[in-house]
Tab-separated table of C-alpha atoms in Angstrom:
chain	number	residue	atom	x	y	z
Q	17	UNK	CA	92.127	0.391	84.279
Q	18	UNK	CA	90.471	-2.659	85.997
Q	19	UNK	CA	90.398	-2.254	89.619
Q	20	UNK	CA	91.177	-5.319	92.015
Q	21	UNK	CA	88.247	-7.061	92.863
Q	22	UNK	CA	89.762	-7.608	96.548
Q	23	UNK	CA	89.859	-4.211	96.782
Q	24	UNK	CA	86.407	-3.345	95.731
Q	25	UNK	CA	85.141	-5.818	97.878
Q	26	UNK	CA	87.449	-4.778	100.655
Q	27	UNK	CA	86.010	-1.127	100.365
Q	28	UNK	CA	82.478	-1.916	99.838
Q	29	UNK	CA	82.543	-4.114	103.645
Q	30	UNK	CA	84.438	-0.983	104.867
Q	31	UNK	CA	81.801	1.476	103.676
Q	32	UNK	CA	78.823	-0.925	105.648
Q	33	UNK	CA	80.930	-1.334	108.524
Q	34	UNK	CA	82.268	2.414	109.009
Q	35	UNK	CA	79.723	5.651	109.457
Q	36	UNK	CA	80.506	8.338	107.306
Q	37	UNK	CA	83.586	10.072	108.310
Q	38	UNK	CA	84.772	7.785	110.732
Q	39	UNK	CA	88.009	8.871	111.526
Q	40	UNK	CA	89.773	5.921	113.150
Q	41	UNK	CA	88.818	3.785	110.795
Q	42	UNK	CA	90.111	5.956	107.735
Q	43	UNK	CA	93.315	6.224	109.687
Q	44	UNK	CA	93.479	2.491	109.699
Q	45	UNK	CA	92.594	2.377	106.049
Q	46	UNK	CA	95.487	4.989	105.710
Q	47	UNK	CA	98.053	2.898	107.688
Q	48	UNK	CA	97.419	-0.742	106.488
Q	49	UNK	CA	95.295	-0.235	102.929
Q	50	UNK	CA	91.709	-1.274	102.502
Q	51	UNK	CA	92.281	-4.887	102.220
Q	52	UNK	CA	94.062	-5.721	105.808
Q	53	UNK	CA	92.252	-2.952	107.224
Q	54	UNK	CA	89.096	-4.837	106.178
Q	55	UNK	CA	90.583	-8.864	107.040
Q	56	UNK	CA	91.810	-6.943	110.783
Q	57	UNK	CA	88.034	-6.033	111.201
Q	58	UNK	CA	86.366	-9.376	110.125
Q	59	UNK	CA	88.609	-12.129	110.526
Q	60	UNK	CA	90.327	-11.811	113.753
Q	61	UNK	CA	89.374	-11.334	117.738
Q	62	UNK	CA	90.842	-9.736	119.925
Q	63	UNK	CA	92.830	-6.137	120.715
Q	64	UNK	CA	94.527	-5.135	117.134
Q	65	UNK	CA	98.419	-5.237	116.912
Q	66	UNK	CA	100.468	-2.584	118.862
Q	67	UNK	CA	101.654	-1.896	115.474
Q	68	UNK	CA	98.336	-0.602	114.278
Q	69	UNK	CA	97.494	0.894	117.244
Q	70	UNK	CA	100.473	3.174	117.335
Q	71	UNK	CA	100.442	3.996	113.490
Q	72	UNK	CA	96.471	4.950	113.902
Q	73	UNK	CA	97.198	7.038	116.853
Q	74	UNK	CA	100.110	9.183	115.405
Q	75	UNK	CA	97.900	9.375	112.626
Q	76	UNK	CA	94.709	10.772	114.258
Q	77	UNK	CA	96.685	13.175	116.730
Q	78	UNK	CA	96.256	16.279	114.807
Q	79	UNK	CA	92.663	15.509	114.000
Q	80	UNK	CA	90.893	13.404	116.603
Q	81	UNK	CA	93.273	12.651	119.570
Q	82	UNK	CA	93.482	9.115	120.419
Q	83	UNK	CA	90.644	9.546	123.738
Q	84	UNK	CA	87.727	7.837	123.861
Q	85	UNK	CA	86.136	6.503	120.364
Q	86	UNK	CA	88.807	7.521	118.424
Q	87	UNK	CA	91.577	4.281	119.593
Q	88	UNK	CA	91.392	2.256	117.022
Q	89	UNK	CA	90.305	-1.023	119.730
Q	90	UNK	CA	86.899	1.011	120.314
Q	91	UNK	CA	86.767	1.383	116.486
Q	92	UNK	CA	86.720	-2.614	116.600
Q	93	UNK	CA	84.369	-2.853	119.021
Q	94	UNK	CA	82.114	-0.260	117.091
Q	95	UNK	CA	82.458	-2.577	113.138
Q	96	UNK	CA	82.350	-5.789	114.570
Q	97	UNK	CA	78.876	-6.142	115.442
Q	98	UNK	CA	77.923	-5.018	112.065
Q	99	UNK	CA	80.303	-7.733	109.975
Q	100	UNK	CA	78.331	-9.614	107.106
Q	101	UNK	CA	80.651	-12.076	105.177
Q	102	UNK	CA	77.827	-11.507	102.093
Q	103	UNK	CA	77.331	-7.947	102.256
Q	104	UNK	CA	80.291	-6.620	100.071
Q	105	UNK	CA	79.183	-8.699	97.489
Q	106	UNK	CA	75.401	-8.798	97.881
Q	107	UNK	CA	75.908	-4.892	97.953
Q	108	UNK	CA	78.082	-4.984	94.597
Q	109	UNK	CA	75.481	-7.591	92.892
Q	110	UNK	CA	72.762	-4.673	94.187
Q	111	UNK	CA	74.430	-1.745	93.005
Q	112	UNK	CA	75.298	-3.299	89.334
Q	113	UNK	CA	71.567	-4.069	89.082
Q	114	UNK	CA	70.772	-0.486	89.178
Q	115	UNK	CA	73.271	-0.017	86.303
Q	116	UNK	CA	76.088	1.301	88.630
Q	117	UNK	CA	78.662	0.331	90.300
Q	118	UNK	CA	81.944	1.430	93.537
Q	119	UNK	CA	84.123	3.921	92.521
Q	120	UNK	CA	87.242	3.935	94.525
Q	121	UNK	CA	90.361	5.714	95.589
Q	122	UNK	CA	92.987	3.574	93.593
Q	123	UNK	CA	90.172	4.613	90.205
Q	124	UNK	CA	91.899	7.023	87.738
Q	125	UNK	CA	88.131	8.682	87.913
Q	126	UNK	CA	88.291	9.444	91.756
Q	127	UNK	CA	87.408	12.928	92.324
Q	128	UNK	CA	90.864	13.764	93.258
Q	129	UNK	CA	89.260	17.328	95.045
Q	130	UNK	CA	87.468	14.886	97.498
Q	131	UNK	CA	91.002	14.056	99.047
Q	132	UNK	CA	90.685	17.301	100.653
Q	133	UNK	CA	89.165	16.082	102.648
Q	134	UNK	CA	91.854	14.761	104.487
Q	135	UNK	CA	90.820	11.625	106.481
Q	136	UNK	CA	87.318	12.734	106.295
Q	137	UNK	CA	87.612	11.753	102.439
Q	138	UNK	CA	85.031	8.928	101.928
Q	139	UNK	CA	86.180	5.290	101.431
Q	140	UNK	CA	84.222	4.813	98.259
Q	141	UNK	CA	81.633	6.511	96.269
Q	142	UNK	CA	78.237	3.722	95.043
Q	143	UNK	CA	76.675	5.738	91.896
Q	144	UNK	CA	74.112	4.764	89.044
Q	145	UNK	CA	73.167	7.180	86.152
Q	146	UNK	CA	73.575	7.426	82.451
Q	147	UNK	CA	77.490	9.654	82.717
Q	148	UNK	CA	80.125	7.527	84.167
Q	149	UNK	CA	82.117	8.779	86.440
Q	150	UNK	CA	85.198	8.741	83.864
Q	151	UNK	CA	83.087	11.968	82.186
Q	152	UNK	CA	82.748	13.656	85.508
Q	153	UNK	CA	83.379	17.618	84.842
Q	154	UNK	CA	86.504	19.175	85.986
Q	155	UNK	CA	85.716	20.712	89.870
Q	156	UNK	CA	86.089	24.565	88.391
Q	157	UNK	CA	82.387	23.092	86.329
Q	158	UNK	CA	80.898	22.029	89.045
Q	159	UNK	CA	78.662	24.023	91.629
Q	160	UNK	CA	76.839	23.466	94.724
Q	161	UNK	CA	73.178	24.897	95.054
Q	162	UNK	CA	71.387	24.413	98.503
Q	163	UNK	CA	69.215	25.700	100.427
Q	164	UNK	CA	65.770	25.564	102.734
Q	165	UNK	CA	63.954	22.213	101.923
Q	166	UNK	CA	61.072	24.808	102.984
Q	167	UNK	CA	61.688	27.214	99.976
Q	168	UNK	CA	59.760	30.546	99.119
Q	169	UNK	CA	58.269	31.000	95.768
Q	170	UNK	CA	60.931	34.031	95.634
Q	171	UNK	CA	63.582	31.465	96.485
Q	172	UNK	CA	62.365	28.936	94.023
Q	173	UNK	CA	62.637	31.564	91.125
Q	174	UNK	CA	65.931	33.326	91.492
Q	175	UNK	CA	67.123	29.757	92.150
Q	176	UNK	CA	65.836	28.614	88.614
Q	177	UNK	CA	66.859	31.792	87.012
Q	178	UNK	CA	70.786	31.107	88.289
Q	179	UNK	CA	71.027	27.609	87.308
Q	180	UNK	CA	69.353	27.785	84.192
Q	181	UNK	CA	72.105	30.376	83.250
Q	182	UNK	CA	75.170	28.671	84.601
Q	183	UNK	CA	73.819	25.329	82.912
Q	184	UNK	CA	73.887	27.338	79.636
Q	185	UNK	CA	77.632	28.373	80.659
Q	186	UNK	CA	78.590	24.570	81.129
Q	187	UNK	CA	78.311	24.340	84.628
Q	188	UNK	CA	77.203	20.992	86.356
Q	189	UNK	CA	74.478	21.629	89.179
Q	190	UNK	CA	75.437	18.883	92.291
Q	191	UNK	CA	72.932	19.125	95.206
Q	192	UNK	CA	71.372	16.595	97.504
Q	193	UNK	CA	68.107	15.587	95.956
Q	194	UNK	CA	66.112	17.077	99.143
Q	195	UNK	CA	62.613	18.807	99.003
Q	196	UNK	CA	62.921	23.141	98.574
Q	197	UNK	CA	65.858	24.394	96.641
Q	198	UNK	CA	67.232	21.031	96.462
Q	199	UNK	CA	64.774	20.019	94.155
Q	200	UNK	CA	64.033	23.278	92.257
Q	201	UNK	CA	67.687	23.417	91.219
Q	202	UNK	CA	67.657	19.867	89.965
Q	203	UNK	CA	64.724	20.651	87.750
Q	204	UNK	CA	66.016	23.926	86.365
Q	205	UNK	CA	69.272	22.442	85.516
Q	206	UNK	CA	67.268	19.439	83.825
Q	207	UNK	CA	65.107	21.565	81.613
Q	208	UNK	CA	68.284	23.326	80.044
Q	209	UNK	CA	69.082	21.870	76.694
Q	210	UNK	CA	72.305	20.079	76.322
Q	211	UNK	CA	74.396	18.911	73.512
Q	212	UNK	CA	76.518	16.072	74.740
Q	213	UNK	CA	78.483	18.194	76.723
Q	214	UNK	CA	78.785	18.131	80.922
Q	215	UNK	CA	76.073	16.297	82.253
Q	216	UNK	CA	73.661	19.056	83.777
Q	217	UNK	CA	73.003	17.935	87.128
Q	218	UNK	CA	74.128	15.561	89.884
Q	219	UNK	CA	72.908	14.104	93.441
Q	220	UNK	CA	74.655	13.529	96.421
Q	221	UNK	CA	72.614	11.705	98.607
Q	222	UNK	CA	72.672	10.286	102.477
Q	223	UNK	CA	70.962	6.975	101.896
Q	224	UNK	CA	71.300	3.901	99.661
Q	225	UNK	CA	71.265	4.440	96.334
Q	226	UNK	CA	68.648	1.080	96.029
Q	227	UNK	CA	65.962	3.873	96.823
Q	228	UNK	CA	65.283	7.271	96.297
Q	229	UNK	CA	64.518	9.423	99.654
Q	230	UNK	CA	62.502	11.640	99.808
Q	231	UNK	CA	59.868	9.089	98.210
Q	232	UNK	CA	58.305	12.629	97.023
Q	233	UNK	CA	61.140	13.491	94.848
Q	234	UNK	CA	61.335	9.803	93.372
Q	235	UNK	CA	60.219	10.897	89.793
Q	236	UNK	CA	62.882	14.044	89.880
Q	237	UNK	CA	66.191	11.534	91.068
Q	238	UNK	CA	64.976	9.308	88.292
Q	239	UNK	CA	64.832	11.896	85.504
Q	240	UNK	CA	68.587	13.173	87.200
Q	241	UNK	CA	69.506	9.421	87.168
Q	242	UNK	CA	68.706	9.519	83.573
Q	243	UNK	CA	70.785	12.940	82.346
Q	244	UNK	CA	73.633	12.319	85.107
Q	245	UNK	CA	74.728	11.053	88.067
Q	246	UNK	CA	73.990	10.407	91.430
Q	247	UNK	CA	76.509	9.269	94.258
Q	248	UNK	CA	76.460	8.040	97.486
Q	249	UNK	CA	79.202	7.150	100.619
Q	250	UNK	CA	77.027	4.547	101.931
Q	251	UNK	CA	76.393	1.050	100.640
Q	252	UNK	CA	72.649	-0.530	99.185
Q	253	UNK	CA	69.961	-0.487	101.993
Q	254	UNK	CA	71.469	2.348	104.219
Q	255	UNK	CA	68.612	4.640	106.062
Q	256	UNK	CA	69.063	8.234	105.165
Q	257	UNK	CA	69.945	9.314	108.990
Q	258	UNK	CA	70.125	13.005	110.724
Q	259	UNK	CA	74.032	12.057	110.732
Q	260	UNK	CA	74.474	10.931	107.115
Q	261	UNK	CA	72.485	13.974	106.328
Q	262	UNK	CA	74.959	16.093	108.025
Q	263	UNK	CA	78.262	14.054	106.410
Q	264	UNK	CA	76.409	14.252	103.250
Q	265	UNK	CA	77.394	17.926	103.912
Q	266	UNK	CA	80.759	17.541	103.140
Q	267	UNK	CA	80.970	16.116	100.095
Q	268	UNK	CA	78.546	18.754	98.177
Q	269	UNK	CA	81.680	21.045	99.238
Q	270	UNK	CA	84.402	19.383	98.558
Q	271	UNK	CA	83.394	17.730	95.276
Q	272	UNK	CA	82.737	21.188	93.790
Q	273	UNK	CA	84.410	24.560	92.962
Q	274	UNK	CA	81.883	26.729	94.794
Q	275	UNK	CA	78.789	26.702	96.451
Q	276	UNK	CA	75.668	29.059	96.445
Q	277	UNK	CA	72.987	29.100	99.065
Q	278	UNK	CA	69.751	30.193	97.657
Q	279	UNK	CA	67.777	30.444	100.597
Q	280	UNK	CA	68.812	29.110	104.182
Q	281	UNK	CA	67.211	29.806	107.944
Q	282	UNK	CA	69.217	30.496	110.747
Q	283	UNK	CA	70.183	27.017	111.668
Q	284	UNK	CA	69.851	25.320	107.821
Q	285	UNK	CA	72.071	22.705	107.071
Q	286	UNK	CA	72.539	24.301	104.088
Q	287	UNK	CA	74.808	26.454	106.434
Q	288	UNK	CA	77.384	23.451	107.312
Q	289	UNK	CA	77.925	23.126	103.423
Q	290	UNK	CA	78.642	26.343	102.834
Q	291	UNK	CA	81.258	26.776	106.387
Q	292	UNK	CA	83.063	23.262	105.121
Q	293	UNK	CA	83.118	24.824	101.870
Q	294	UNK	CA	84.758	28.024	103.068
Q	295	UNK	CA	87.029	25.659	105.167
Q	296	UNK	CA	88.626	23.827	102.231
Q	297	UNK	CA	89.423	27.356	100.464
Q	298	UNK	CA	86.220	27.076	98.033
Q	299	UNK	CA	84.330	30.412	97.134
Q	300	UNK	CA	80.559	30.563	98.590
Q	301	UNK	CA	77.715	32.714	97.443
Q	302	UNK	CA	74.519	33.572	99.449
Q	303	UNK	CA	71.564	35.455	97.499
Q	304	UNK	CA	70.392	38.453	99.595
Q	305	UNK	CA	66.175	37.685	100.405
Q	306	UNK	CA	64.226	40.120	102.587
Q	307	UNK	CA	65.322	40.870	105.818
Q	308	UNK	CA	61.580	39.875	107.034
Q	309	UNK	CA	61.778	36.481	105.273
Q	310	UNK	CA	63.009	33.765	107.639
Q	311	UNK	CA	64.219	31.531	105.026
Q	312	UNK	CA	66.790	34.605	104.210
Q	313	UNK	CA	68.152	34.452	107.548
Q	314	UNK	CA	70.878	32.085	106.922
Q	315	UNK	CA	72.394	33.938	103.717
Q	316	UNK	CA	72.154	37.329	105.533
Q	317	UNK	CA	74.066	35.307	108.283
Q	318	UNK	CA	77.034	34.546	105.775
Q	319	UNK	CA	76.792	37.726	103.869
Q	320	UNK	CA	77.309	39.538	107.764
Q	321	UNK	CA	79.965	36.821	108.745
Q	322	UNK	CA	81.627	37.694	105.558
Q	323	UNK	CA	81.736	34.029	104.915
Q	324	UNK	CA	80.102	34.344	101.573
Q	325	UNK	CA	79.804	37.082	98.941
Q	326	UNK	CA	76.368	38.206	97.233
Q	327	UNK	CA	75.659	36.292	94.689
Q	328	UNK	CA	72.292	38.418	92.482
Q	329	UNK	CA	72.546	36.596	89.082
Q	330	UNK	CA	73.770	34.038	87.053
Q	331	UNK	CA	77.235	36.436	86.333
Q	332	UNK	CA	78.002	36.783	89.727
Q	333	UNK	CA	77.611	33.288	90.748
Q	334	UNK	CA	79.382	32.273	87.572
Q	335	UNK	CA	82.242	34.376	89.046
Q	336	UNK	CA	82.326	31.857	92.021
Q	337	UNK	CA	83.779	28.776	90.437
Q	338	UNK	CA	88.167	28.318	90.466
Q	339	UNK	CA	88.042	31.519	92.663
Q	340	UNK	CA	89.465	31.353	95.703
Q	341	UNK	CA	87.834	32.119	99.068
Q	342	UNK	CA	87.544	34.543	101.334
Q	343	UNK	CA	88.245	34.199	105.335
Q	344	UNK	CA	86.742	31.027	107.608
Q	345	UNK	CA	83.294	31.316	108.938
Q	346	UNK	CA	82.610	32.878	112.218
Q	347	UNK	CA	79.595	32.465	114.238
Q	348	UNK	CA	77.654	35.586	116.180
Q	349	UNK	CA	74.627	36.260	117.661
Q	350	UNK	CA	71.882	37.334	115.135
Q	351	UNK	CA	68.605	38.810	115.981
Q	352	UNK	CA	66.559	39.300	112.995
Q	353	UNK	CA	63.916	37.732	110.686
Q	354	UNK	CA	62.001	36.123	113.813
Q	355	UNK	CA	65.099	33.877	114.704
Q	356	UNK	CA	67.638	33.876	117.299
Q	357	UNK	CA	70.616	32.006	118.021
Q	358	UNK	CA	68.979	31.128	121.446
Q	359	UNK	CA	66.761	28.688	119.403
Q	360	UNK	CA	67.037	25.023	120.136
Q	361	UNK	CA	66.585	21.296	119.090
Q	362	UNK	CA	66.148	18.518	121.420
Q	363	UNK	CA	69.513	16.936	120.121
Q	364	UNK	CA	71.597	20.488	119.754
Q	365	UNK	CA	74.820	19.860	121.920
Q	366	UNK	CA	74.802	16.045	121.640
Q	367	UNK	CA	78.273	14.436	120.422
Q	368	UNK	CA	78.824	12.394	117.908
Q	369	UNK	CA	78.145	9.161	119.373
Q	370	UNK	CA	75.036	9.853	121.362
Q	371	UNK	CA	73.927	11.844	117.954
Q	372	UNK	CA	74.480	8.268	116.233
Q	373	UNK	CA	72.909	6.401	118.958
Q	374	UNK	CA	69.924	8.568	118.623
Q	375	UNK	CA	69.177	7.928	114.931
Q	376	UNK	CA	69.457	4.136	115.854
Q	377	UNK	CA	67.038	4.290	118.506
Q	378	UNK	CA	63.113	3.046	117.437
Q	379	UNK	CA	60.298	5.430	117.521
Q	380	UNK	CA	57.989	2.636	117.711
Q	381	UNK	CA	59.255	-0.521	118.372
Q	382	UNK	CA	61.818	-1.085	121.456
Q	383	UNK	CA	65.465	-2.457	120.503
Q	384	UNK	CA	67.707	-3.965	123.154
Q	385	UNK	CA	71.612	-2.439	123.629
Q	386	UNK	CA	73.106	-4.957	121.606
Q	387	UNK	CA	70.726	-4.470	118.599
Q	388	UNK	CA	71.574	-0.760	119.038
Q	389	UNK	CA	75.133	-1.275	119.167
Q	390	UNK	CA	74.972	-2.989	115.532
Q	391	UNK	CA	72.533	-0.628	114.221
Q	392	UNK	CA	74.875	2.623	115.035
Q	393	UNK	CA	77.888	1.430	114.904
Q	394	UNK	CA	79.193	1.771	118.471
Q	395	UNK	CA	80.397	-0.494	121.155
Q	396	UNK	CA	77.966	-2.042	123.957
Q	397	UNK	CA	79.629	0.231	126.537
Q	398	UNK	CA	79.107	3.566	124.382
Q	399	UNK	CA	75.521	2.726	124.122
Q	400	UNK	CA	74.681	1.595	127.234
Q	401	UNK	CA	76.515	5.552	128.533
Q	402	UNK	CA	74.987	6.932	125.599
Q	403	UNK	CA	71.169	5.885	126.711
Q	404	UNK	CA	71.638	6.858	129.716
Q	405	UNK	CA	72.368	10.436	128.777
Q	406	UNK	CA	69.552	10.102	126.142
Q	407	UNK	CA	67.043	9.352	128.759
Q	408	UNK	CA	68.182	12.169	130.970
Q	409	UNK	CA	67.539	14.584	128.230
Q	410	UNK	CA	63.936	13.238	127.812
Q	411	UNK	CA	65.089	11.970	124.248
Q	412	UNK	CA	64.887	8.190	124.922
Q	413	UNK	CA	62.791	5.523	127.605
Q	414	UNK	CA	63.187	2.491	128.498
Q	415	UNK	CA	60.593	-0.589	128.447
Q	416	UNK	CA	61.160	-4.241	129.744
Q	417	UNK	CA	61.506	-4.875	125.706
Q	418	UNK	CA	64.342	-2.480	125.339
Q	419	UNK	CA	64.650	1.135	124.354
Q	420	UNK	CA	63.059	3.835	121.602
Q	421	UNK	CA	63.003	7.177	121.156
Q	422	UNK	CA	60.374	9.359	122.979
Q	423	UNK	CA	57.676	10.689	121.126
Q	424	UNK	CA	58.449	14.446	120.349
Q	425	UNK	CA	62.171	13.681	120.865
């Protein structure tokens, strides 16, 4: 099936003009379809039609409100700042260089288990590798592996030991390409022989797929770009940000039929893949470590929340996939393994746009508010609140040139 090039294009200027899981704006896609959605953004001024407006509000009440960021006239204000009349098809050009190319909704191959998702489902998917995604696996063959991007050696062997095995079994291994487990479970599922059959590993990354980040791993995404498949939400040239990182989250869980964390701290973002996992009714595995390891902290976490089963071998994670789950995570106070739940970030507690504001700001060279308001996607009066917040919490300061990040912020 050929897919309309006004909708690819359409999709591909949504995808640079929208932050992952942008709410109002997959509302509006929702209401009015990717192509007026996108000609509403870039080719008129103004407030949008009442119309719109109501139909987008009804629409996010029972998952964002309509306060604040979330009416769909701050969602204009937010894209557009960011509008490039060549970027849909400079990005498309881009991403067909690399041997690739969009995969969309109205695509027979959409991953149909990414729609739920609900509105958080992404507008598109870029991807380049040597499987199409027409020969993507069914979701029970697919599985999650994350983990610390710090790994143990322990964590780097059971981790090999599991995925060999499940690779052997016909599953797919999907993670996101980071340093740690990431990595390891890449490379075990890549040194499995296979016979034509699933494709043994895939990558789910938060950055453009023009380049591979980290620049470490370069050699491994190539050698995954070369067996399977690697996919991305965001568009050619995208910075891999602390947000897209976290949205990135979300799709390792709902594109697959389980996940298993191999070896996660107390506050791993391996964690938030495994709790949106649980959310959508997928099964989730921790493996047990020692209780004096650190980097076991976050499995023991699950195991105690009762968020995730145990997961010791390839059998019992094999066990995982088309099962259904067991109850929601909970959080709780934990006091083991040298962490506590007291332990903090500079940008723990910051919402969503003053998180995005942050990974905008400069650590070296100042940007003014209206450079900042096109680089994260939010209007002049959001940033303008938003700094001033940031510079209250020592996390950003202000020069005659503009702002940046402070140094250990």
């Amino acid at each position: 099936m050929s897919i309309d090039a006004e909708i690819l294009v359409a999709r591909a200027g949504l995808a640079r003009l929208m932050e992952p899981n942008d709410l109002t704006g997959t509302a509006l896609v929702a209401v009015s379809g990717p192509v007026e959605a996108y000609r509403l953004i870039t080719t008129t001024a103004g407030k949008a039609p009442a119309a719109e407006q109501q139909a987008v509000a009804e629409l996010l009440g029972g998952d964002a409100g309509t306060r604040g960021a979330h009416r769909l006239d701050a969602g204009l204000e937010r894209w557009r700042p960011r509008v490039d009349a060549q970027g849909p098809p400079r990005d498309l050009e881009t991403i067909r260089r690399f041997g690739g190319g969009l995969l969309v909704p109205e695509d027979p191959a959409w991953p149909g288990q990414l729609d739920d998702l609900g509105l958080g489902a992404p507008l598109c998917l870029w991807w380049r590798g040597s499987v199409p995604p027409q020969e993507l696996p069914a979701t029970d063959a697919l599985m999650a592996v994350v983990g610390s991007r710090d790994a143990t050696e322990y964590g780097r062997q059971v981790g090999s030991q599991i995925v060999s095995e499940l690779c052997t079994r016909g599953v797919t291994i999907v993670s996101g390409g980071a340093y740690g487990i990431d990595a390891r479970a890449h490379e075990a599922a890549l040194q499995v022989e296979h016979h034509g059959q699933a494709p043994p590993t895939l990558a789910i990354m938060a950055g453009g797929l023009d380049r591979f980040y980290p620049a470490g791993n370069d050699e491994l995404l190539r050698r995954v770009e070369a067996n399977g498949l690697l996919f991305a939400e965001v568009p050619p040239g995208t910075a891999p940000t602390r947000w897209r990182f976290l949205q990135r989250n979300r799709l390792l869980a709902a594109l697959c039929g389980a996940t298993l964390v191999v070896e996660a701290r107390w506050r791993s973002g391996a964690l938030t893949t495994a709790r949106r996992a649980s959310e959508l009714g997928r099964d989730v595995g921790a493996v047990p470590g020692s209780v004096f390891s650190a980097n076991s902290a976050g499995c023991h976490r699950l195991l105690r929340e009762g968020s995730a089963i145990p997961v010791t071998d390839a059998a019992e994670a094999i066990e995982l996939v088309g099962l259904p789950t067991g109850a929601p995570t909970t959080s709780g106070p934990w006091h083991g393994n040298g962490s506590t739940a007291a332990d903090t970030r500079p940008h723990d507690g910051l919402d969503i746009q003053d998180l995005l504001l942050m990974d905008a700001l400069p650590i070296r060279q100042p940007a003014t508010p209206d450079k900042l308001s096109t680089v994260s996607g939010l209007g002049i009066g959001a940033v303008l609140g938003g700094l001033s917040r940031l510079q209250a919490r020592g996390l950003a300061e202000s020069s005659a040139d503009g702002w940046r990040r402070r140094r250990g912020g």
